[in-house]
CSV table of C-alpha atoms in Angstrom, one decimal:
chain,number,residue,atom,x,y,z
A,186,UNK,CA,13.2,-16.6,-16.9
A,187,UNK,CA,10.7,-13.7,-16.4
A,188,UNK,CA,8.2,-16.1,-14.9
A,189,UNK,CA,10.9,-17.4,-12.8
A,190,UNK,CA,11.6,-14.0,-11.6
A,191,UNK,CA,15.2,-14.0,-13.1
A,192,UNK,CA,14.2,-10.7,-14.7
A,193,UNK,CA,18.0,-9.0,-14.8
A,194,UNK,CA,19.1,-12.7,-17.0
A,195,UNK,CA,15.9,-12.5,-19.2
A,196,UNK,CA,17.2,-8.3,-20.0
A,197,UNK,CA,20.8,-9.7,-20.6
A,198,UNK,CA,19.2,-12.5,-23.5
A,199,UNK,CA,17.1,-9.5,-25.0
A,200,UNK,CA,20.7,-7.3,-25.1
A,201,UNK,CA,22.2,-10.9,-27.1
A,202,UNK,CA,19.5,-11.3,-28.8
A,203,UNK,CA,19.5,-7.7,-30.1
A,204,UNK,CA,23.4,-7.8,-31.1
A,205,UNK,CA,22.7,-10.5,-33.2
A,206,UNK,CA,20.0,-8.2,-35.3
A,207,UNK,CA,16.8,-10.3,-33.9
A,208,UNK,CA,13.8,-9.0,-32.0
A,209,UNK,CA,12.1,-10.7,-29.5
A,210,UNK,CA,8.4,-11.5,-30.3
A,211,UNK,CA,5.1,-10.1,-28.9
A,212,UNK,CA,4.8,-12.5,-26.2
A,213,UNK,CA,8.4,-12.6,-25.4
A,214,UNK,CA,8.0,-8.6,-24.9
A,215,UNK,CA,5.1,-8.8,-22.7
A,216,UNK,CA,7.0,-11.3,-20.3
A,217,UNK,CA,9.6,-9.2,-20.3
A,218,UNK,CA,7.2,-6.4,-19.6
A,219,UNK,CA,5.1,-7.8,-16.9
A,220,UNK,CA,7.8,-9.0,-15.1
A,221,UNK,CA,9.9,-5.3,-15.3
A,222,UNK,CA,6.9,-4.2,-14.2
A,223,UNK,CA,6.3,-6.4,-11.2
A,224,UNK,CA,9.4,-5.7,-9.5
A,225,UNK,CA,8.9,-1.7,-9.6
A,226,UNK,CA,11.5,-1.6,-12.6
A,227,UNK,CA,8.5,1.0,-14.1
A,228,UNK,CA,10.6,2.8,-16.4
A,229,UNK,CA,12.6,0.0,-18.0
A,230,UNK,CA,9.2,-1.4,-18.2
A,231,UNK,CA,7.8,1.2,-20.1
A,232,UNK,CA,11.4,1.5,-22.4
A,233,UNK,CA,10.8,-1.9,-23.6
A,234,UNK,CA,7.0,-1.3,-24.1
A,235,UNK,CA,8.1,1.4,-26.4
A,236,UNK,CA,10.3,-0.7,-28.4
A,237,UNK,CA,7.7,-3.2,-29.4
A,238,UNK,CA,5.6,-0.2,-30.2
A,239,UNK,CA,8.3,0.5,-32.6
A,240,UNK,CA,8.8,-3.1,-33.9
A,241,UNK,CA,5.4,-3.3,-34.9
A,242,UNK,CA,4.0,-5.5,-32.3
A,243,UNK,CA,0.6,-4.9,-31.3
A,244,UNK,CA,-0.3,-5.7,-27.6
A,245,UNK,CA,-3.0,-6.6,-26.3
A,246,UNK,CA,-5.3,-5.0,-23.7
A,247,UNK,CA,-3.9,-7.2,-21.2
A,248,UNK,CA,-0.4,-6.1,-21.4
A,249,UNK,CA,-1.7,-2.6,-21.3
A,250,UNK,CA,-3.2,-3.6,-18.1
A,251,UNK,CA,0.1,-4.6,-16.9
A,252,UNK,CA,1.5,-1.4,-17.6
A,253,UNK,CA,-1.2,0.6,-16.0
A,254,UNK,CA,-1.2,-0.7,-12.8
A,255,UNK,CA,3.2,-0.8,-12.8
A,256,UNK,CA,2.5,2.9,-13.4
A,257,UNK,CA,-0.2,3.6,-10.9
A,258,UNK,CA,2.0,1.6,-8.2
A,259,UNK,CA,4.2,4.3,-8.4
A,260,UNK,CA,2.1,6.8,-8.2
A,261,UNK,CA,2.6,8.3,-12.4
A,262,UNK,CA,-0.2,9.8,-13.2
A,263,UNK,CA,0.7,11.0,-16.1
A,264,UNK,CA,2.5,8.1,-17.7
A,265,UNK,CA,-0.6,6.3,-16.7
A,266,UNK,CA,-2.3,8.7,-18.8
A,267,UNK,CA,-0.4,7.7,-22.1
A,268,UNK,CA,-0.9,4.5,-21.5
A,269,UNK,CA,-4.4,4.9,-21.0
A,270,UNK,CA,-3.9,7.2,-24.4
A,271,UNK,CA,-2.6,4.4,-26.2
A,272,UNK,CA,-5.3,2.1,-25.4
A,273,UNK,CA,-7.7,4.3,-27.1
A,274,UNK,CA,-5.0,5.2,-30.1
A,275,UNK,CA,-5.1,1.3,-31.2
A,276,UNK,CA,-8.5,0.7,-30.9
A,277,UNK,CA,-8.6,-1.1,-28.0
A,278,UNK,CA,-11.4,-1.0,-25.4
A,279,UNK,CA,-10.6,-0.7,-21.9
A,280,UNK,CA,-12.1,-4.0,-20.6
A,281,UNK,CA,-13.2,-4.8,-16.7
A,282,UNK,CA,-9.9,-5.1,-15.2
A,283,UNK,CA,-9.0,-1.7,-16.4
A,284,UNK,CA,-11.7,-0.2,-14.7
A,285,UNK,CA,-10.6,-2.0,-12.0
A,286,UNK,CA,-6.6,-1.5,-11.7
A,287,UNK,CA,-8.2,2.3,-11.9
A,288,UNK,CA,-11.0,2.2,-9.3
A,289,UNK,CA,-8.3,0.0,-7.1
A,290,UNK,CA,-5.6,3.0,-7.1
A,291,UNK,CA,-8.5,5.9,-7.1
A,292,UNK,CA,-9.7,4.6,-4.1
A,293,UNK,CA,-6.5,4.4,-2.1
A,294,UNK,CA,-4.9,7.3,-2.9
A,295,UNK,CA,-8.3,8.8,-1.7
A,296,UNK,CA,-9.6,10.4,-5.2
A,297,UNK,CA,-13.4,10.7,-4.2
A,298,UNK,CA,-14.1,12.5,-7.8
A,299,UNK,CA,-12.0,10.4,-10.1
A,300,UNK,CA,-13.4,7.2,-8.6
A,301,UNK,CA,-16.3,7.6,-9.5
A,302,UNK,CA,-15.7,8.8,-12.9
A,303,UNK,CA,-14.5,6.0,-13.6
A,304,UNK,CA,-17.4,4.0,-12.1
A,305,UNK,CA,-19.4,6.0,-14.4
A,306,UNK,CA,-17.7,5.4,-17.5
A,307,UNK,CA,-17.1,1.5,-16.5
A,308,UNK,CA,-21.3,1.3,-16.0
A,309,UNK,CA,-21.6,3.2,-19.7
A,310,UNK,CA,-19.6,0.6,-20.9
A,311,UNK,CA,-21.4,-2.1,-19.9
A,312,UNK,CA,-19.7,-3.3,-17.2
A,313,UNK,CA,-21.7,-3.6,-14.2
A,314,UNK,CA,-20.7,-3.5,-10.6
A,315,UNK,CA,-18.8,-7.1,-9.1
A,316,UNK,CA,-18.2,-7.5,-6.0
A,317,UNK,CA,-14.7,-6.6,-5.9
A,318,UNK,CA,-16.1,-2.9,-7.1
A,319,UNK,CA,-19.0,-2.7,-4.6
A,320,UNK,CA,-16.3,-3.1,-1.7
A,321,UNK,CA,-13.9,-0.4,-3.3
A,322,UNK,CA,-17.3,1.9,-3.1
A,323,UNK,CA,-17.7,1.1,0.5
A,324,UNK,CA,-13.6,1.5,1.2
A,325,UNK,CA,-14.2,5.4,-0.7
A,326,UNK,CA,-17.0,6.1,1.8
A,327,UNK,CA,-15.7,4.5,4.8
A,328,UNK,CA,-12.2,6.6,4.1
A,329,UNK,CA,-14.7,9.7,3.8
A,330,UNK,CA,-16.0,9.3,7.3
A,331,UNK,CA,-19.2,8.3,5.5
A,332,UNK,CA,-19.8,4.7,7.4
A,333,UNK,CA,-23.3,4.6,7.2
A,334,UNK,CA,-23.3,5.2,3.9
A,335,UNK,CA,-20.9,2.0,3.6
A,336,UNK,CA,-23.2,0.0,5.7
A,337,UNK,CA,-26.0,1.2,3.3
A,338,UNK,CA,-23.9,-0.6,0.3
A,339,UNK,CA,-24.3,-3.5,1.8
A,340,UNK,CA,-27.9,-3.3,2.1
A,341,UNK,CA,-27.6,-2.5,-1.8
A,342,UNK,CA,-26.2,-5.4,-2.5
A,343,UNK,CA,-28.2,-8.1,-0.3
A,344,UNK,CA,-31.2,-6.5,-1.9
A,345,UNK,CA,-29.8,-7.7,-5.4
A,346,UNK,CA,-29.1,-11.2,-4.6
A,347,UNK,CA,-25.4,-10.8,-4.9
A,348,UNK,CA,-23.6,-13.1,-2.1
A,349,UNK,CA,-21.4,-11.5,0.3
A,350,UNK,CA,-17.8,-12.8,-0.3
A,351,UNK,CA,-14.5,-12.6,0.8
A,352,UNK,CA,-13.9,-9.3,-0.7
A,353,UNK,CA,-17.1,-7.5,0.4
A,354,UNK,CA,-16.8,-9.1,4.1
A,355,UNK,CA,-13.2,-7.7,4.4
A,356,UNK,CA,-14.1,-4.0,3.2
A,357,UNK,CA,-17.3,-4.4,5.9
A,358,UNK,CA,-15.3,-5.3,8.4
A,359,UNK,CA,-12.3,-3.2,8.0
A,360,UNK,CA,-15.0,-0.3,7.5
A,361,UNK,CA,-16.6,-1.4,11.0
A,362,UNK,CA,-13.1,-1.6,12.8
A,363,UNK,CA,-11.6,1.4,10.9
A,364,UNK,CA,-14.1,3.6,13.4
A,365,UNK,CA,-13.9,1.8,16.5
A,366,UNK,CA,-16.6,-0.4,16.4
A,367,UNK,CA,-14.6,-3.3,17.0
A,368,UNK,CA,-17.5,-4.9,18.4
A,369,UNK,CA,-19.8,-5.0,15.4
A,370,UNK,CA,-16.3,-5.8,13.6
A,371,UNK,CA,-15.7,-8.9,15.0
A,372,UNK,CA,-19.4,-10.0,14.9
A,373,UNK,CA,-19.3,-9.9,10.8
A,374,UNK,CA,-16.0,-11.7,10.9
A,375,UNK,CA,-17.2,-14.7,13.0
A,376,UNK,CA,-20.1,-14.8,10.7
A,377,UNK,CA,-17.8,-14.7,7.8
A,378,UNK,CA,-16.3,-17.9,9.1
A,379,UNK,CA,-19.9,-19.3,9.1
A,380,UNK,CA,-20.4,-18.8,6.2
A,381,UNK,CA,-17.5,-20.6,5.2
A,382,UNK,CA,-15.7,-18.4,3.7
A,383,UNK,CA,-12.0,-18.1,5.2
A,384,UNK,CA,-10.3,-14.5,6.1
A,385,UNK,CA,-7.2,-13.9,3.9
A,386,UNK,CA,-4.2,-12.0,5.6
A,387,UNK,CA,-5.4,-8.8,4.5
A,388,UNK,CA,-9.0,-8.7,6.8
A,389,UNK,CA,-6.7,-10.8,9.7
A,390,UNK,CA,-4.3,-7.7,9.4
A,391,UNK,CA,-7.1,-5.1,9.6
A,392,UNK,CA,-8.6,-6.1,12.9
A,393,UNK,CA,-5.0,-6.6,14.6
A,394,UNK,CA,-3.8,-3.2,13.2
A,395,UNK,CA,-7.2,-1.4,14.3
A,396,UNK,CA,-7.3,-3.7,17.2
A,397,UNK,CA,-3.5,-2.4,18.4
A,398,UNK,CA,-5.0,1.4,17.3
A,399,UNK,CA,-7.7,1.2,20.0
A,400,UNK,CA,-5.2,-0.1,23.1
A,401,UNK,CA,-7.1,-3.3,22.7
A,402,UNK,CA,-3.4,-4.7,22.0
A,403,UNK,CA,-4.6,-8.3,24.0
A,404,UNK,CA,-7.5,-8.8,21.3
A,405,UNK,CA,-4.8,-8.2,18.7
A,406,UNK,CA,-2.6,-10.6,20.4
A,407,UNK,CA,-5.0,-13.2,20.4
A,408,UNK,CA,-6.3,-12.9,16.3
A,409,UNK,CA,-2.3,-13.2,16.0
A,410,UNK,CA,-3.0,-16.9,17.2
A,411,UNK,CA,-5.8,-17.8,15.6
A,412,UNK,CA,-4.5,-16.9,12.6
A,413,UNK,CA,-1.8,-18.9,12.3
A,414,UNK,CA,-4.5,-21.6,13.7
A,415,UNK,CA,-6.4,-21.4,10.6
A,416,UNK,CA,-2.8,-22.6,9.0
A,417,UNK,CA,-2.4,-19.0,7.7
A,418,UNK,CA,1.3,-17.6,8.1
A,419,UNK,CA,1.6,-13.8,9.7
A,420,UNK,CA,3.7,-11.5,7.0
A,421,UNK,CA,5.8,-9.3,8.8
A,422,UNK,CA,3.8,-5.9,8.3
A,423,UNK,CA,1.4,-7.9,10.8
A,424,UNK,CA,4.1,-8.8,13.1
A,425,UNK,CA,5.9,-5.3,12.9
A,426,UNK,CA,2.3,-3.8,14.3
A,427,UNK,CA,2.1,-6.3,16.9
A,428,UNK,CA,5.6,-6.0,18.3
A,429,UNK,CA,5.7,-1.9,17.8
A,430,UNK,CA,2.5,-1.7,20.2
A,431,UNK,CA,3.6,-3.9,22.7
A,432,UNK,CA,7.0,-2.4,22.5
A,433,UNK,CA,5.5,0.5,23.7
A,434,UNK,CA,3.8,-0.9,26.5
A,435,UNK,CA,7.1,-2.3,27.6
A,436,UNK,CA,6.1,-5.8,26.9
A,437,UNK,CA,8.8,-7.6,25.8
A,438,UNK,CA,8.3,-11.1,27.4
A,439,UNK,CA,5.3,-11.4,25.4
A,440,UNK,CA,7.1,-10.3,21.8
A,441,UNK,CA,9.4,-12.8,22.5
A,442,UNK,CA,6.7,-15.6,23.2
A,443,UNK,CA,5.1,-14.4,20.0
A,444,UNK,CA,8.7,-14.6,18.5
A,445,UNK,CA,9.7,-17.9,20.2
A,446,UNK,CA,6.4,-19.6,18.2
A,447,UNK,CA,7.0,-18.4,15.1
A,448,UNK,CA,10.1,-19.9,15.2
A,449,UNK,CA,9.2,-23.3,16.5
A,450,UNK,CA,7.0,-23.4,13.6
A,451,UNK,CA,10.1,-23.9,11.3
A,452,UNK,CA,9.6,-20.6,8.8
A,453,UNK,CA,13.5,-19.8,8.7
A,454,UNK,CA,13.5,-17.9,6.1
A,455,UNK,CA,10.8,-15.3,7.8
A,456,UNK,CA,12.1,-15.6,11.1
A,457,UNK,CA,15.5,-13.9,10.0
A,458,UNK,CA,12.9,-10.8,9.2
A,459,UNK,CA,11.3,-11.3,12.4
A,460,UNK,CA,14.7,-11.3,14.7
A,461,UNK,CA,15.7,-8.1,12.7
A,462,UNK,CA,12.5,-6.3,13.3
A,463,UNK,CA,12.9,-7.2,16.9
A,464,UNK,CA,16.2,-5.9,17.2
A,465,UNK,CA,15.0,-2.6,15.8
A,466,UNK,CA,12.1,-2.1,18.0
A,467,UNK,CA,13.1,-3.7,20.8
A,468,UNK,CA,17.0,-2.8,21.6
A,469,UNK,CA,16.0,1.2,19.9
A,470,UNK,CA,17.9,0.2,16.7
A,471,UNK,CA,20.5,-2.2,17.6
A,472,UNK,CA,20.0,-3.2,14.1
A,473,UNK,CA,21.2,0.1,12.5
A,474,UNK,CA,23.8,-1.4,10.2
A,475,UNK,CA,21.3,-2.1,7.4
A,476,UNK,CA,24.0,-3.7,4.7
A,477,UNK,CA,24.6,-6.2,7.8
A,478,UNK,CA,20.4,-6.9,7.7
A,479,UNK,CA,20.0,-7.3,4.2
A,480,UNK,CA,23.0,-9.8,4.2
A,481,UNK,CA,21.4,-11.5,6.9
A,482,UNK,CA,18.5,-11.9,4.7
A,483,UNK,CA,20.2,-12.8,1.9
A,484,UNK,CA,22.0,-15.4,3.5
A,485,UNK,CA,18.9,-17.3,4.4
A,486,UNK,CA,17.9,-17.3,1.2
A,487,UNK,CA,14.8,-14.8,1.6
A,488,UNK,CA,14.0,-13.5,-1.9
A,489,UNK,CA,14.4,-9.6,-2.0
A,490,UNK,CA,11.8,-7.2,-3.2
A,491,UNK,CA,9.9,-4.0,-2.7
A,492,UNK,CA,7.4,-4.9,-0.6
A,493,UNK,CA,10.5,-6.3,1.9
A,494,UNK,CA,12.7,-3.3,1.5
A,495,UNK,CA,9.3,-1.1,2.6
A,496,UNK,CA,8.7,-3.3,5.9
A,497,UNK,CA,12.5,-2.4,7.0
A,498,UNK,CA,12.4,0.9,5.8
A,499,UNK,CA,8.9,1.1,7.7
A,500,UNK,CA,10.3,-0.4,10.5
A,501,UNK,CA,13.7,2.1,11.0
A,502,UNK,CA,10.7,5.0,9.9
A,503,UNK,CA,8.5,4.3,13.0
A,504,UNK,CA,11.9,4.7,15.6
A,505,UNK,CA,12.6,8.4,13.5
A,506,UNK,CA,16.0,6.7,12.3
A,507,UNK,CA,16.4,8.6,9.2
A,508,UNK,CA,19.5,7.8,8.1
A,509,UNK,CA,19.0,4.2,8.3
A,510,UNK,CA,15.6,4.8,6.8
A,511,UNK,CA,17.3,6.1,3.4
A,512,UNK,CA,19.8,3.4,3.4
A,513,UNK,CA,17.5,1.0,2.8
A,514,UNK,CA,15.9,2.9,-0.1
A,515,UNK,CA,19.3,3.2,-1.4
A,516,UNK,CA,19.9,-0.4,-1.3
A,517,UNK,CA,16.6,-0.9,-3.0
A,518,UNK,CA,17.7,1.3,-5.9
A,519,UNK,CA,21.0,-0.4,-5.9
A,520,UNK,CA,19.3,-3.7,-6.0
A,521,UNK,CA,17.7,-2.1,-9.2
A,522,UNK,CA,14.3,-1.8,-8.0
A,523,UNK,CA,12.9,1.6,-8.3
A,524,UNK,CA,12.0,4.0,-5.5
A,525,UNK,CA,7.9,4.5,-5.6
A,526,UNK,CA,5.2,5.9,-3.9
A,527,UNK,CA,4.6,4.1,-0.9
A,528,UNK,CA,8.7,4.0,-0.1
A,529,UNK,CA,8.8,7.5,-0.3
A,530,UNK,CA,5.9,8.0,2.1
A,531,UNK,CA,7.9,6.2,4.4
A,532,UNK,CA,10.2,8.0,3.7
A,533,UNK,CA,8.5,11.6,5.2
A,534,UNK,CA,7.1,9.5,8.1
A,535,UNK,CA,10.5,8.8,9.1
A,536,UNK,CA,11.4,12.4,9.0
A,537,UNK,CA,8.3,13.6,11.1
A,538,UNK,CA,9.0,10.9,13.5
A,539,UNK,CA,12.4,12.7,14.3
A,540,UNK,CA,10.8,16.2,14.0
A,541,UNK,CA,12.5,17.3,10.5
A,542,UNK,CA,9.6,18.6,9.0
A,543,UNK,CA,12.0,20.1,6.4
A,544,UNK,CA,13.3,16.9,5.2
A,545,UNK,CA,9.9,15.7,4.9
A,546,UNK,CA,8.5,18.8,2.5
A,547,UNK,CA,12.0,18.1,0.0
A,548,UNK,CA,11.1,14.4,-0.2
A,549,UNK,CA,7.4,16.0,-0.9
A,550,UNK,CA,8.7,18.5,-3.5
A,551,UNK,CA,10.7,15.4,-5.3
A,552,UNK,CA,7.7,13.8,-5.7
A,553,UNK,CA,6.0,16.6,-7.2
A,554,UNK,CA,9.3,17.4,-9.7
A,555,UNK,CA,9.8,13.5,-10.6
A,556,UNK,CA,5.8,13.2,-11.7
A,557,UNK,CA,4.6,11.3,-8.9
A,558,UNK,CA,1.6,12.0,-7.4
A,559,UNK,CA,1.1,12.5,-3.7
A,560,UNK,CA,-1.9,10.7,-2.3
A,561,UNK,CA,-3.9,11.0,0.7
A,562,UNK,CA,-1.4,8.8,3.0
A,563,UNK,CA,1.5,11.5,1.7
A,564,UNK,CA,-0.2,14.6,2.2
A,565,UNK,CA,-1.3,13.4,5.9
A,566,UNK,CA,1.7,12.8,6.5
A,567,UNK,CA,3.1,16.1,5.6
A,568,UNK,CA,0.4,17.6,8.2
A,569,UNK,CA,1.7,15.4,10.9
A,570,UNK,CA,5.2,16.5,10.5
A,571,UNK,CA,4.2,19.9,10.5
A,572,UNK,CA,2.1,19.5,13.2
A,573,UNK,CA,5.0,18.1,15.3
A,574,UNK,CA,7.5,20.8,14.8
A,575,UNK,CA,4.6,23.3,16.1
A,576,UNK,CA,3.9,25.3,12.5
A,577,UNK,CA,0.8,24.9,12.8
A,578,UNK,CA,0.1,28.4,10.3
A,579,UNK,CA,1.3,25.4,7.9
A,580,UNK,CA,-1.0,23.1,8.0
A,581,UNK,CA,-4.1,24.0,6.8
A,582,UNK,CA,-2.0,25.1,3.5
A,583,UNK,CA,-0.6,21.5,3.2
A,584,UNK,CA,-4.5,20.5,4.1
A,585,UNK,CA,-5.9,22.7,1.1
A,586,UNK,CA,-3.1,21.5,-1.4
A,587,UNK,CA,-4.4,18.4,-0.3
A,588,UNK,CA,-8.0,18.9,-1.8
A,589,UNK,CA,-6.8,21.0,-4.8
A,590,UNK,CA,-4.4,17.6,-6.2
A,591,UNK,CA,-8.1,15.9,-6.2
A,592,UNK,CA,-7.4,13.5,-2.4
A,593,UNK,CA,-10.5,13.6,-0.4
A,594,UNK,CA,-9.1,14.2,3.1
A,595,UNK,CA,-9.4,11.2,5.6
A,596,UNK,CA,-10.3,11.5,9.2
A,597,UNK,CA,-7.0,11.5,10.5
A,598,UNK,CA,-6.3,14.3,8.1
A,599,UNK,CA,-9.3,16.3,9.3
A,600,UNK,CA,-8.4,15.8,13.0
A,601,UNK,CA,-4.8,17.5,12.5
A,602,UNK,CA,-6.5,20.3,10.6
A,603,UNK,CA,-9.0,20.8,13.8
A,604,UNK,CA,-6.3,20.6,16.1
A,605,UNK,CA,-3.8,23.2,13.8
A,606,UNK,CA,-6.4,25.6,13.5
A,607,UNK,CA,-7.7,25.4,17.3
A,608,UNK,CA,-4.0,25.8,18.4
A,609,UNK,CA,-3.8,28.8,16.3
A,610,UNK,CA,-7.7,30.5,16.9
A,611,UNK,CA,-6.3,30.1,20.8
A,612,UNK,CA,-2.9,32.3,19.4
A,613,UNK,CA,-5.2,35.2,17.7
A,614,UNK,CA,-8.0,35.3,21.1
């Protein structure tokens, strides 16, 4: 049942199973587990854990993995912590995927220092550098406005012999794009494809989003094509960039070309999330009854989770509809998946879009009370709203709380700090 995702019948067998005075075994507990803890259920995840603790089971790093990277998802540092606590209490040594569920969630939460702790203690243990760490090390520099530096990983690793994969090629040219060069960007992506080694959605998703950043919203347009030329099918956080861009432009013959394909291509079930993230952006929330949405979706039989509930959510965010923003959150919860860190951030960008930096600071201070841990995206976010309703004396406080929690600052982080502080130098002159 777990591996079928039928996670809520699987919890109702353990409750019969219980009743009748049995206990599951260990790998019955580490389905049930892993499977809590792939659907955000991080706490019921982490009840169950406990339980086989208690029942004498004794699990293996693997499952400990599981539970570290459920935790890290949502942003719990310090229930990460215990787990990580555990690990060492039974004896267990952290293996390479630990490292690398650690390094993985270091990395974007923009924890310069941390990261490479951890890269330290993974190279003490033996473990040396793959290539799916070398392109997390060029991801911390890049984020650090330290490009060249990047680029000089990459010299690093042709020096050693190691081949240039899919991973490594993606962080290079997301690194490339990420500062404008789309040039160079797209140069290392067609030799990519020489190389034969095919983009996955994530590097295709990069160079449209950085593509739509830079106004170059026809290049974007046209990887949109290609992509699904290569037989590879767009997920809706790459159409929702597409159409938000060119629904500020005005151009609404070409979303609904884009559309019209998409739907000639028979998805069905993806093309009721695609017609209700055009209503949203294009009639300026003519979808706003969100029950009606998720019925919708339902209906055509499109299987629910959080990554779903945070493209609508992301969606109503980016038009500042707050209140439809927080419905969809509450129909997460209700659907029993728990709220987490990347919701939440959606959640204060949907408040600075509509100016209530207030709103945005109490979602902020729940955070901090409910043990999550802001990250770079959250804290930049905070400045932005703050920025937007003019208290600008504000910033630079959110910008130094910011580099006290142990985030490294991004460029767009630094840019609203330069702006705050010139805004208010020009108040004092």
């Amino acid at each position: 049942m777990c591996e079928e995702g039928e996670v809520d019948d699987a919890m109702a067998l353990l409750s019969r199973m219980e009743a009748l005075g049995f206990r599951p075994n260990s790998a019955s507990y580490s389905c049930l587990i892993t499977g809590l803890g792939d659907v955000g259920r991080t706490l019921e995840a982490d009840a169950i854990f406990q339980e086989m603790l208690i029942s004498g089971g004794r699990p293996k790093i693997r499952l400990f993995n599981a539970m570290l990277k459920s935790c890290l998802r949502k942003g719990l540092l310090e229930l990460s912590d215990k787990v990580l606590r555990a690990v060492d209490d039974m004896g267990l040594e952290r293996n390479r995927k630990t490292f690398e569920i650690l390094i993985d969630y270091y990395v974007n939460a923009g924890r310069l220092n941390d990261t490479w702790l951890v890269l330290a203690e993974m190279k003490r243990k033996g473990y040396d550098p793959n290539s799916y760490v070398y392109s997390k090390i060029i991801e911390i520099y890049r984020d650090n406005g330290m490009w060249k530096k990047a680029m000089g990983v990459v010299e690093e690793i042709r020096a050693m012999g190691m081949v240039m994969d899919r991973r490594i090629y993606g962080s290079v040219i997301d690194t490339f794009a990420r500062n404008g060069e789309l040039g160079e960007a797209m140069e290392v992506f067609e030799k990519m494809q020489e190389d034969c080694i095919k983009p996955d959605v994530k590097t295709w998703n990069s160079l449209i989003q950085w593509h739509c950043k830079f106004g170059e919203t026809g290049g974007a347009v046209k990887l949109f094509g290609r992509m699904q030329e290569q037989g590879i099918y767009p997920d809706p956080k790459i159409f929702m960039t597409i159409i938000s861009h060119l629904g500020e432009q005005g151009r609404w013959d070409v979303i609904r070309t884009i559309f019209e394909n998409l739907k000639d291509k028979g998805h069905q079930r993806s093309g009721a999330i695609y017609a209700i993230l055009v209503d949203i952006y294009g009639q300026g929330g003519k979808s706003q009854n969100v029950e009606e949405c998720i019925m919708a979706l339902k209906l055509e039989g499109v299987q629910l989770s959080p990554s779903m509930f945070c493209v609508l959510a992301n969606a109503y965010a980016q038009q500042g509809l707050c209140d439809q923003t927080v419905k969809v959150l509450q129909l997460m919860e209700a659907e029993g998946m728990e709220m987490n860190l990347i919701m939440l951030n959606v959640l204060i960008n949907a408040f600075a879009t509509a100016g209530r930096h207030m709103e945005a600071l109490s979602v902020y201070h729940h955070m901090r009370e409910n043990g999550i841990s802001p990250d770079v995206v959250t804290y930049s976010t905070l400045m932005k709203a703050f920025l937007w309703a003019k208290k600008f004396d504000q910033v630079p406080k959110i910008y130094s709380e910011m580099e006290a929690s142990g985030c490294s600052p991004d460029r767009k982080a630094r840019e609203m700090l330069r702006s705050a502080l010139l805004v208010l130098e020009q108040r004092h002159s």
